[in-house]
Coordinates of C-alpha atoms and ligand atoms in Angstrom, one line a residue:
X1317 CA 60.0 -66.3 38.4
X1318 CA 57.8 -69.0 39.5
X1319 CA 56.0 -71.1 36.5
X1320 CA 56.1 -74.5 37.7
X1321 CA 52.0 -74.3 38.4
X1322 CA 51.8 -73.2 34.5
X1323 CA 54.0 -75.2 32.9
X1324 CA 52.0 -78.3 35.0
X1325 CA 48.5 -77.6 34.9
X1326 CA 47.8 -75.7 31.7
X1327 CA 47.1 -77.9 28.4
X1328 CA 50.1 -78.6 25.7
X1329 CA 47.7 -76.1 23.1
X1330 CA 49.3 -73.1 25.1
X1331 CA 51.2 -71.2 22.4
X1332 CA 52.2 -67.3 23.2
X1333 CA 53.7 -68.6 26.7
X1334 CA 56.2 -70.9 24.9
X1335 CA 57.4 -67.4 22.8
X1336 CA 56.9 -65.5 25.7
X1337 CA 58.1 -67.8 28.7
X1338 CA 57.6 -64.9 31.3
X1339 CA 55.0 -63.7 33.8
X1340 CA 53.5 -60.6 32.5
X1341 CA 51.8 -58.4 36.1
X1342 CA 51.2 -54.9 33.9
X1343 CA 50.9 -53.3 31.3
X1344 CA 50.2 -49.8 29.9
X1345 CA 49.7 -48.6 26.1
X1346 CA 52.9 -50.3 24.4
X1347 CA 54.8 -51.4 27.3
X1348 CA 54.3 -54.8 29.2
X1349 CA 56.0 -55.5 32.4
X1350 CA 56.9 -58.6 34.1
X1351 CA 57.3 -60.4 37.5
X1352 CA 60.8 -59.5 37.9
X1353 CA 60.1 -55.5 36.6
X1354 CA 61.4 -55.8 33.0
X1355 CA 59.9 -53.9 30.3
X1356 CA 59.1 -55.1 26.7
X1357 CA 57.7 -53.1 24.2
X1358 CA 54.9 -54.8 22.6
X1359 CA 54.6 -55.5 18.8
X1360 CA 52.1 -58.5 19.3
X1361 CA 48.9 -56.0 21.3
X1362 CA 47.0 -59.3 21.9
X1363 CA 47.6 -60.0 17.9
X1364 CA 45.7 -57.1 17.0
X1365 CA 43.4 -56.9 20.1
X1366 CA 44.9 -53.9 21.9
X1367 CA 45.1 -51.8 18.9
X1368 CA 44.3 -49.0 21.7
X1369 CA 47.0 -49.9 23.9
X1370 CA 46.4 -51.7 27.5
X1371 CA 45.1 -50.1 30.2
X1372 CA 44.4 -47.2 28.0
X1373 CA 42.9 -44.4 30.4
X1374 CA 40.2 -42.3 28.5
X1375 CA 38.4 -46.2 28.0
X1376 CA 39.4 -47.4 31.0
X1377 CA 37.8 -44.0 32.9
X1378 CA 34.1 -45.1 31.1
X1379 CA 35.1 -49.5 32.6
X1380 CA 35.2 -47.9 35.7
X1381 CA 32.2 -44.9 35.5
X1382 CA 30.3 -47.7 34.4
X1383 CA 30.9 -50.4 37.5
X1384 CA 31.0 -48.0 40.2
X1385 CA 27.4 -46.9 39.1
X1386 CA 26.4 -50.5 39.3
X1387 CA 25.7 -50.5 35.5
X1388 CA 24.3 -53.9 34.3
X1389 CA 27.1 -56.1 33.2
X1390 CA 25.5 -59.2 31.8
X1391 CA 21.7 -59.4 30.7
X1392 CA 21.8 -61.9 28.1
X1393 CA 20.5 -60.0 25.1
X1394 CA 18.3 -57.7 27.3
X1395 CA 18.3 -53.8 26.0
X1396 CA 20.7 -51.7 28.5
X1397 CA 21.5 -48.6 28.3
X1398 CA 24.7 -49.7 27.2
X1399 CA 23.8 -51.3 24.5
X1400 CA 21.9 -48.5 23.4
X1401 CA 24.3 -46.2 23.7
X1402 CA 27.0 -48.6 21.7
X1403 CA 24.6 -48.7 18.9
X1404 CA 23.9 -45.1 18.8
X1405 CA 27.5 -44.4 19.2
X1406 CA 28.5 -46.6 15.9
X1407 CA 25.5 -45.4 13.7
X1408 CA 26.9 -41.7 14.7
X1409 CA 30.0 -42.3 14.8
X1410 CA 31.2 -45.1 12.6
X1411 CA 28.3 -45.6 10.1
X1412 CA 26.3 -42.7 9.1
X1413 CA 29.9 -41.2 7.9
X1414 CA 31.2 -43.4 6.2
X1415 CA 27.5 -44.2 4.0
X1416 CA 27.2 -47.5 5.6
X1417 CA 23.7 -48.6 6.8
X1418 CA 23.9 -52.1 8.6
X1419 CA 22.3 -53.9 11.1
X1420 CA 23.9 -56.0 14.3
X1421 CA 24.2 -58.8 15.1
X1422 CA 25.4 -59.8 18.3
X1423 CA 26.5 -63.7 18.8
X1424 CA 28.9 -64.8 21.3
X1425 CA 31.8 -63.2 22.3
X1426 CA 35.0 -64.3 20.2
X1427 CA 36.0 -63.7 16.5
X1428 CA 35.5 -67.1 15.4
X1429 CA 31.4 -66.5 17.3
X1430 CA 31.2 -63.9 14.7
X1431 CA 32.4 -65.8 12.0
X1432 CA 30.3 -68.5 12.2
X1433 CA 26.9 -66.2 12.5
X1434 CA 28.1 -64.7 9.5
X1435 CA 28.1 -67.6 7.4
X1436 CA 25.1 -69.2 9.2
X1437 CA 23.2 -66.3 8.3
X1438 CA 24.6 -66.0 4.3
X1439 CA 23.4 -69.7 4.5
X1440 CA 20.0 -69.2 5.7
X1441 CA 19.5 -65.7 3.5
X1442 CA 20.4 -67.7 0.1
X1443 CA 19.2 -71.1 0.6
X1444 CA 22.7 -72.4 -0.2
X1445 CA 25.6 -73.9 1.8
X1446 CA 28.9 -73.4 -0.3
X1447 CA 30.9 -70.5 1.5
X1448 CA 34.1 -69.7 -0.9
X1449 CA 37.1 -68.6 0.8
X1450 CA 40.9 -68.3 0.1
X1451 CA 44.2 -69.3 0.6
X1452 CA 46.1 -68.9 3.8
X1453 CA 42.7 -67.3 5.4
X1454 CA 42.1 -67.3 9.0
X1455 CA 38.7 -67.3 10.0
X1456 CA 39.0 -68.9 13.7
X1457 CA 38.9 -72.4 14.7
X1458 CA 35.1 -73.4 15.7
X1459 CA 34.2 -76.2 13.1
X1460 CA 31.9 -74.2 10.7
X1461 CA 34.7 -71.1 10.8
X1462 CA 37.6 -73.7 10.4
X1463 CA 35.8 -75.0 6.9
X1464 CA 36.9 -71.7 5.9
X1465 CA 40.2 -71.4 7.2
X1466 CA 43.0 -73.2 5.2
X1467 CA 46.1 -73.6 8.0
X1468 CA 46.4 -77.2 7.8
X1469 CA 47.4 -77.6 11.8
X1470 CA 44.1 -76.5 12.5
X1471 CA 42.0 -78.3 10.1
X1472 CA 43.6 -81.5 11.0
X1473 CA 43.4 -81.4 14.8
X1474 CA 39.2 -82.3 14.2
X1475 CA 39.8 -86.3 15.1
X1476 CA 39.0 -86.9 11.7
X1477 CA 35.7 -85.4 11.3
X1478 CA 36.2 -83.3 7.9
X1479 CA 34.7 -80.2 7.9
X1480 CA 32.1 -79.3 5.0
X1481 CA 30.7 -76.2 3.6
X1482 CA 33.5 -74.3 1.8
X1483 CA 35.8 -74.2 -1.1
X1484 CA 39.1 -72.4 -1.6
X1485 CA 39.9 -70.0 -4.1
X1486 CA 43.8 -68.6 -4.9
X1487 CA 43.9 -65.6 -3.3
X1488 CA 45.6 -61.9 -4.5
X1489 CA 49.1 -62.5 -5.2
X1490 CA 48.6 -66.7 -4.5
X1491 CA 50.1 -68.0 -7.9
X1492 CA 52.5 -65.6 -8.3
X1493 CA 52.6 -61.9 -10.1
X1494 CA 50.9 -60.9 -12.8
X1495 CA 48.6 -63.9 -12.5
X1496 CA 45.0 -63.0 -12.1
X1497 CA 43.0 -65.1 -9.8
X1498 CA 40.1 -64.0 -10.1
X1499 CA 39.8 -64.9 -13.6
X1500 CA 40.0 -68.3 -12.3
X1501 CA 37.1 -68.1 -10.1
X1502 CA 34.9 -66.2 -12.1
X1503 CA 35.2 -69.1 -15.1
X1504 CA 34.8 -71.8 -12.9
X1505 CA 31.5 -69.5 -11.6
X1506 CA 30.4 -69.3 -15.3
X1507 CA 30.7 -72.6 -16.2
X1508 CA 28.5 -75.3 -15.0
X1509 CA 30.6 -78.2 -14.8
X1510 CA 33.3 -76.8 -13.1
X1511 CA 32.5 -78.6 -10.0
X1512 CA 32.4 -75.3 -8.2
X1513 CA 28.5 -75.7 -5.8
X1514 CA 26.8 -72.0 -6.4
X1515 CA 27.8 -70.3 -3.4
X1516 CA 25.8 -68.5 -0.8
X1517 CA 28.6 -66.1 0.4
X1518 CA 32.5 -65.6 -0.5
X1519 CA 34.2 -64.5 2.8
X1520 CA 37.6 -62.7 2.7
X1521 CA 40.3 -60.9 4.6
X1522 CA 41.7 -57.8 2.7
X1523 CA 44.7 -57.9 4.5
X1524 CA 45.7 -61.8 5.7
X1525 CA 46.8 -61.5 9.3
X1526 CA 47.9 -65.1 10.4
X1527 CA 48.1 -65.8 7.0
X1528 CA 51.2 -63.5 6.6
X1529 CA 50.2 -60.4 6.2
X1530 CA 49.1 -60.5 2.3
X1531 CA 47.7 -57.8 1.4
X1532 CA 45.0 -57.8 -1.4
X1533 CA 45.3 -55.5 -4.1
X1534 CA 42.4 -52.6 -3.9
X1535 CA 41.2 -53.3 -7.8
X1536 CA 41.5 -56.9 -6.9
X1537 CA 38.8 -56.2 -3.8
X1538 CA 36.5 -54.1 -6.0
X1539 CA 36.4 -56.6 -8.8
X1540 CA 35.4 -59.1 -6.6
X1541 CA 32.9 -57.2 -5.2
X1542 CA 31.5 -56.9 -8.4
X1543 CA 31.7 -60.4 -9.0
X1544 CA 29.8 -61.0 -6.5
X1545 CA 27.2 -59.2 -7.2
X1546 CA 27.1 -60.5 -10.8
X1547 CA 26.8 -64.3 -9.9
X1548 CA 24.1 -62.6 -6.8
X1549 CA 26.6 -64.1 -4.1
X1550 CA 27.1 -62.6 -0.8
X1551 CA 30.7 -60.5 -0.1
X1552 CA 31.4 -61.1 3.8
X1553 CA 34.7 -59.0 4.8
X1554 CA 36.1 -60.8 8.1
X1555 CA 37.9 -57.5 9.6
X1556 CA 38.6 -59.3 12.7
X1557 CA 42.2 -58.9 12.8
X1558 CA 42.5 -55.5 9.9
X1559 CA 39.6 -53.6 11.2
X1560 CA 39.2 -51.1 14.1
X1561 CA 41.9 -48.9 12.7
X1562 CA 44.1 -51.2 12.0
X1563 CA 45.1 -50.5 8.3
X1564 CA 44.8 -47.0 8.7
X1565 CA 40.8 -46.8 8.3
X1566 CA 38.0 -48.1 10.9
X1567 CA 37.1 -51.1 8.5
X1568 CA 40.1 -52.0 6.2
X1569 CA 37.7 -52.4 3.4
X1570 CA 37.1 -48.6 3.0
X1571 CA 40.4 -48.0 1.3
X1572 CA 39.4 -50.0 -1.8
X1573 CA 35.6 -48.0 -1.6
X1574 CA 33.4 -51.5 -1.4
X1575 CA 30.7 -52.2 0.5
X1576 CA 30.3 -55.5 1.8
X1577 CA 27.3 -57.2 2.7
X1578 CA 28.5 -59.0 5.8
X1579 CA 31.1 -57.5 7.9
X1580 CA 32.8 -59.6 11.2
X1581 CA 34.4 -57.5 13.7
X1582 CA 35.6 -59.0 16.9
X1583 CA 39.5 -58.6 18.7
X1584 CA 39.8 -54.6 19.1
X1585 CA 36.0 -54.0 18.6
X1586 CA 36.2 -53.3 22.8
X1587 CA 39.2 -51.1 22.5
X1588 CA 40.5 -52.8 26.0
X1589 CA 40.9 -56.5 25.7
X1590 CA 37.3 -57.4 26.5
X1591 CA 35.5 -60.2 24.8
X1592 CA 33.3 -59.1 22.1
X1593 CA 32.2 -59.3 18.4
X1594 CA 29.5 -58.2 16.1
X1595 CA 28.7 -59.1 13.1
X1596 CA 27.2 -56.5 10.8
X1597 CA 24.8 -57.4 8.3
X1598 CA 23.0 -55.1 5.2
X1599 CA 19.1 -54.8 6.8
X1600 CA 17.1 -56.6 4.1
X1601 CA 19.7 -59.9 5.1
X1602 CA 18.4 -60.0 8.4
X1603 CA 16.6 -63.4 7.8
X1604 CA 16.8 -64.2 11.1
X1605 CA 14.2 -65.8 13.5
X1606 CA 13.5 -64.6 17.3
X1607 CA 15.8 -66.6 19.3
X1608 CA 16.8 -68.9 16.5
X1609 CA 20.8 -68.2 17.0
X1610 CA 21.4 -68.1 20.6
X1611 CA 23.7 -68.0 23.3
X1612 CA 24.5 -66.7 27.0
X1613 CA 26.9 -64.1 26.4
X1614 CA 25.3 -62.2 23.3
X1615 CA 26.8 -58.4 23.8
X1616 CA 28.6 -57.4 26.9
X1617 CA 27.5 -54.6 28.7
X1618 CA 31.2 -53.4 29.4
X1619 CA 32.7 -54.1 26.0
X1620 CA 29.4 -52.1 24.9
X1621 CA 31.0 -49.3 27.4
X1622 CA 34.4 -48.6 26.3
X1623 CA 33.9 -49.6 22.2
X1624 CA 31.6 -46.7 22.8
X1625 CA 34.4 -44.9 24.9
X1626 CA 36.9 -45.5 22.0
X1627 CA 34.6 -44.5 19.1
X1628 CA 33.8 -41.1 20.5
X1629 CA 37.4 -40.1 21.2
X1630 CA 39.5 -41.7 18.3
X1631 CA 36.8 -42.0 15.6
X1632 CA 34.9 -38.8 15.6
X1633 CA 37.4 -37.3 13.3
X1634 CA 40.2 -38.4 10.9
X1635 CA 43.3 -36.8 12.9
X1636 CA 43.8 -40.3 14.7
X1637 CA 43.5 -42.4 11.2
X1638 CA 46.1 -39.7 10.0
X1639 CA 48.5 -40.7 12.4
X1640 CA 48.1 -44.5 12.3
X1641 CA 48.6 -43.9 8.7
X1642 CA 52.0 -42.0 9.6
X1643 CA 52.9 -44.2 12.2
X1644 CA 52.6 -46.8 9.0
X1645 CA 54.6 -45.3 6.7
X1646 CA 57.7 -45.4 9.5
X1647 CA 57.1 -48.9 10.2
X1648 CA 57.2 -49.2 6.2
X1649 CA 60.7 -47.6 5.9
X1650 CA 62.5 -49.5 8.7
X1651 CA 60.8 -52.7 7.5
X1652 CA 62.0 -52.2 4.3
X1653 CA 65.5 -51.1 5.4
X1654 CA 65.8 -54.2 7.5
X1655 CA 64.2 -56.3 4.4
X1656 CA 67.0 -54.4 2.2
X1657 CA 69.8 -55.8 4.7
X1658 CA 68.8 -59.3 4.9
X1659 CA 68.8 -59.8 1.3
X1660 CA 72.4 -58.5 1.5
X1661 CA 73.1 -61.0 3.8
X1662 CA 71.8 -63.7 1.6
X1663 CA 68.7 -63.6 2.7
X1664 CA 66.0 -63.0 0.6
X1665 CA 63.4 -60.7 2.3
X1666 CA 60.8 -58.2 1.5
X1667 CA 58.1 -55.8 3.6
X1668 CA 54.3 -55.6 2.7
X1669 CA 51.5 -54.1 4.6
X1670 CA 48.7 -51.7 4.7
X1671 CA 48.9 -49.0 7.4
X1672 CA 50.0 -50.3 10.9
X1673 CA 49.6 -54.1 9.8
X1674 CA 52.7 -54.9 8.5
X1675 CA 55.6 -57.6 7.8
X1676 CA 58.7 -58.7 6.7
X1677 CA 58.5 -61.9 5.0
X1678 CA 62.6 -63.5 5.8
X1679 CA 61.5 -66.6 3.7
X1680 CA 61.5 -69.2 6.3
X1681 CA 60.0 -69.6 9.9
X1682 CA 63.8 -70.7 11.2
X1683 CA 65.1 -68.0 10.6
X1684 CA 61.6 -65.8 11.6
X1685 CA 61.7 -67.3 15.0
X1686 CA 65.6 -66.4 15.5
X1687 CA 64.8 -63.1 14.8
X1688 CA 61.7 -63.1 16.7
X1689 CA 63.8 -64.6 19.7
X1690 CA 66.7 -62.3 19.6
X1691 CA 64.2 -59.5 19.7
X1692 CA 62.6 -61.0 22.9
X1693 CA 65.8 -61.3 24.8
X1694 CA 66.3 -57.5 23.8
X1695 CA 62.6 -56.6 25.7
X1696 CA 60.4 -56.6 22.5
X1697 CA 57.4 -58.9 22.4
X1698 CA 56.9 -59.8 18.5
X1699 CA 55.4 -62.6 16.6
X1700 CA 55.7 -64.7 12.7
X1701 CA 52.6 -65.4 11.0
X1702 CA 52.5 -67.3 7.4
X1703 CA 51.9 -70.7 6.5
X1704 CA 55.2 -71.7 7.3
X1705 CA 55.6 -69.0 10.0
X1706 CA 58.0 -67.5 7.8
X1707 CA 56.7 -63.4 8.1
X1708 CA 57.5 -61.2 11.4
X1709 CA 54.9 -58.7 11.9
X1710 CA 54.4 -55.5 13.7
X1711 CA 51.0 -55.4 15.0
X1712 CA 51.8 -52.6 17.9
X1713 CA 49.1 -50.4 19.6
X1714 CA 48.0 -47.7 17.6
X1715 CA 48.5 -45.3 20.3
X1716 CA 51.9 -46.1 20.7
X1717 CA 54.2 -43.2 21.5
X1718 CA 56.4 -42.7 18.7
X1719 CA 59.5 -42.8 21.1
X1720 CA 58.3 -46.4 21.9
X1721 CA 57.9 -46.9 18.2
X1722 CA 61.5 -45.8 17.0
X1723 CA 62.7 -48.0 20.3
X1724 CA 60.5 -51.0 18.8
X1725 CA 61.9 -50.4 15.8
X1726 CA 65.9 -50.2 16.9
X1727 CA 65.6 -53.6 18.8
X1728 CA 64.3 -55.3 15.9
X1729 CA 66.5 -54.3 13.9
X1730 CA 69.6 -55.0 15.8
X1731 CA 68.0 -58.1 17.1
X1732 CA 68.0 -58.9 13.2
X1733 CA 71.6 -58.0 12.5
X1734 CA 72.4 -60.2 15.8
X1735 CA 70.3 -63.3 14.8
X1736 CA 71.7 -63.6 11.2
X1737 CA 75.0 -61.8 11.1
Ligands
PLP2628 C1 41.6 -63.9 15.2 C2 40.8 -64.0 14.0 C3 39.6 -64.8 14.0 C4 39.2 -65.6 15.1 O1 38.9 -64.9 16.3 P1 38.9 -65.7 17.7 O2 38.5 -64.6 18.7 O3 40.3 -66.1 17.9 O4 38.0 -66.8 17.6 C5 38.8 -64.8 12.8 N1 39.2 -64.1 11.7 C6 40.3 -63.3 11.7 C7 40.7 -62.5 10.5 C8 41.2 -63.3 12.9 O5 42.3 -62.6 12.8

């Protein structure tokens, strides 16, 4: 395989490719294949951007209705057709169901885009700039998103400049069991030298994706919902990585029954790897001005095209959330077998998840990224997440076949046995 070009021209931040150190040519649902014809099952799916599989055909029939009719593909924010139909299609489909009434916001086209509108917006709608967030949250790497993100790597690679805006509360599970943290945030909320600035907006994941896969607890979400709306701050859910199905629901926060006043969706919003995000905001927040957040690439005509594709065929009913929930549970099992083993071993380890978002926390990123390794050389693509990189997770397509599952599953776990025994 040729890489020389690669490995010379492209920057020193490349990351996957240094995992990965193939060429990849196809790819189709759960299988990626590469220059040479092997196959590897994929566990990463564009960390939780393929959650539809690649290529997948009943979306990628709509990419290609749409070109070969000569259907607009950019028009800066102009009104398609697409984008009518996308907006009709998740107010049918997606909204209206589930008792959610929202409007969208389209900003650029990345998660961190999305983010950063979000907070903007809780910003201008309360007249206030502190944005509280937690522990170990991702919320993408722009300056006003990376306030809010608390992976040290990132926030230090600003030349200095510090970022501003946000402070950092415990998160579910942070200091331990049995330890309530939101106990701590309401006092320092109720008492008025705490330090704490009155925030605008609190912004969470309910199930940390890089941050290892910690899962909130569902009372924990609704209580701080509720606390939220006691102290009149606004609850932003950044489903980037757990919505879309992901957890076994369309937005991961419908399993603990809240209703957030923000939501970011960007990654599998598409459905086929495109580049898109919206963020969702309850109507009376729309404090916007015309024009007054801008950008070239606000909407894209062809993501508007197949998340439209995807919603009518896998969301109209709840027989596809049944089976990611399924699909889940099996992951759950093995995970927990392979957890059950290592600690045998003498190595500590434990599964946690919520449908098909899932890890197996081995304790350190050493032994992670032998595992993770191993698994590569036997044709599975799979990555670590944590704050020391110290969780492998499954994040495969939901609409992988569950041979390709069970096959996903087996190299893993001999790839485990191989790494460690
Ligand atoms: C990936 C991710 C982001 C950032 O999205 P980008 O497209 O990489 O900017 C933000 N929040 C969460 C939860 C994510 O997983």
């Amino acid at each position: 395989m040729q890489t020389q070009i690669l490995e010379r021209m492209e920057s020193e931040v490349r990351t996957y490719s240094r995992s990965f150190p193939v060429v990849f040519t196809k790819a189709q649902n759960a299988r990626l294949t590469d220059e040479d014809g092997r196959e590897y099952i994929d566990f990463l799916a564009g960390a939780g951007t393929l959650n539809y599989g690649h290529n997948n055909p009943h979306i990628k029939q709509a990419l290609l209705d749409y070109l070969s009719s000569d259907g607009i593909v950019h028009g800066l924010d102009f009104w398609t057709a697409a984008k009518r139909d996308y907006l009709e299609t998740l107010e049918n489909v997606i909204l209206k169901p589930r008792g959610l009434e929202y409007k969208v916001h389209l900003p650029g086209p990345t998660g961190t885009n999305a983010v950063e509108a979000a907070i903007r917006l809780a910003r201008v709608a309360k007249g206030r700039h502190n944005i509280v967030t937690f522990t170990n949250g991702f919320h993408g790497v722009t300056m006003g998103a990376l306030a809010t993100t608390g992976n040290r790597k990132f926030r230090e690679a600003t030349g200095g400049i510090p970022t501003q805006g946000a402070a950092f509360m415990p998160y579910d599970g942070y200091m331990g069991e049995g330890n309530d943290t939101l106990s701590y945030f309401e006092k320092l909320l109720g008492d008025n030298s705490s330090g704490l600035d009155r925030p605008a907006a609190v912004i969470v994941e309910t199930v940390q994706g890089e941050g290892g896969i910690n899962v909130a607890g569902l009372d924990w979400l609704k209580r701080l919902e509720q606390i939220c709306r006691d102290h009149d701050i606004l609850l932003i859910v950044d489903d980037i990585q757990a919505g879309c199905g992901r957890t076994g629901k369309f937005f991961s926060f419908e399993h603990a029954g809240i209703t957030p006043d923000i939501v970011t969706n960007s990654k599998s919003l598409s459905a086929y790897g495109l580049p898109f995000a919206h963020v969702l905001m309850r109507p009376e927040l729309d404090k916007w001005k015309p024009g007054q957040y801008n950008g070239t690439f606000r909407g894209f005509n062809l993501a508007f095209t197949t998340a439209a594709a995807a919603m009518r065929r896998y969301w109209s009913d709840d027989k596809f959330e049944r089976d990611v929930q399924r699909k889940g549970r099996v992951v759950e099992d093995r995970f927990q077998k392979i957890a059950a083993w290592l600690t045998d071993q003498g190595v500590p380890a434990s599964e946690r998840g919520r449908g098909l978002m899932r890890g197996i926390d081995v304790g350190t990123g050493d032994i992670a990224d032998k595992i993770t390794a191993k698994a590569f050389e036997n044709g599975l693509v799979i990555e670590t997440s944590g704050q020391g990189g110290e969780v492998v997770k499954c994040l495969c397509p939901l609409t992988i076949s569950d041979e390709d599952l069970i096959e996903g599953l087996d190299i893993l776990e001999a790839s485990t046995k191989q790494a460690i025994g």
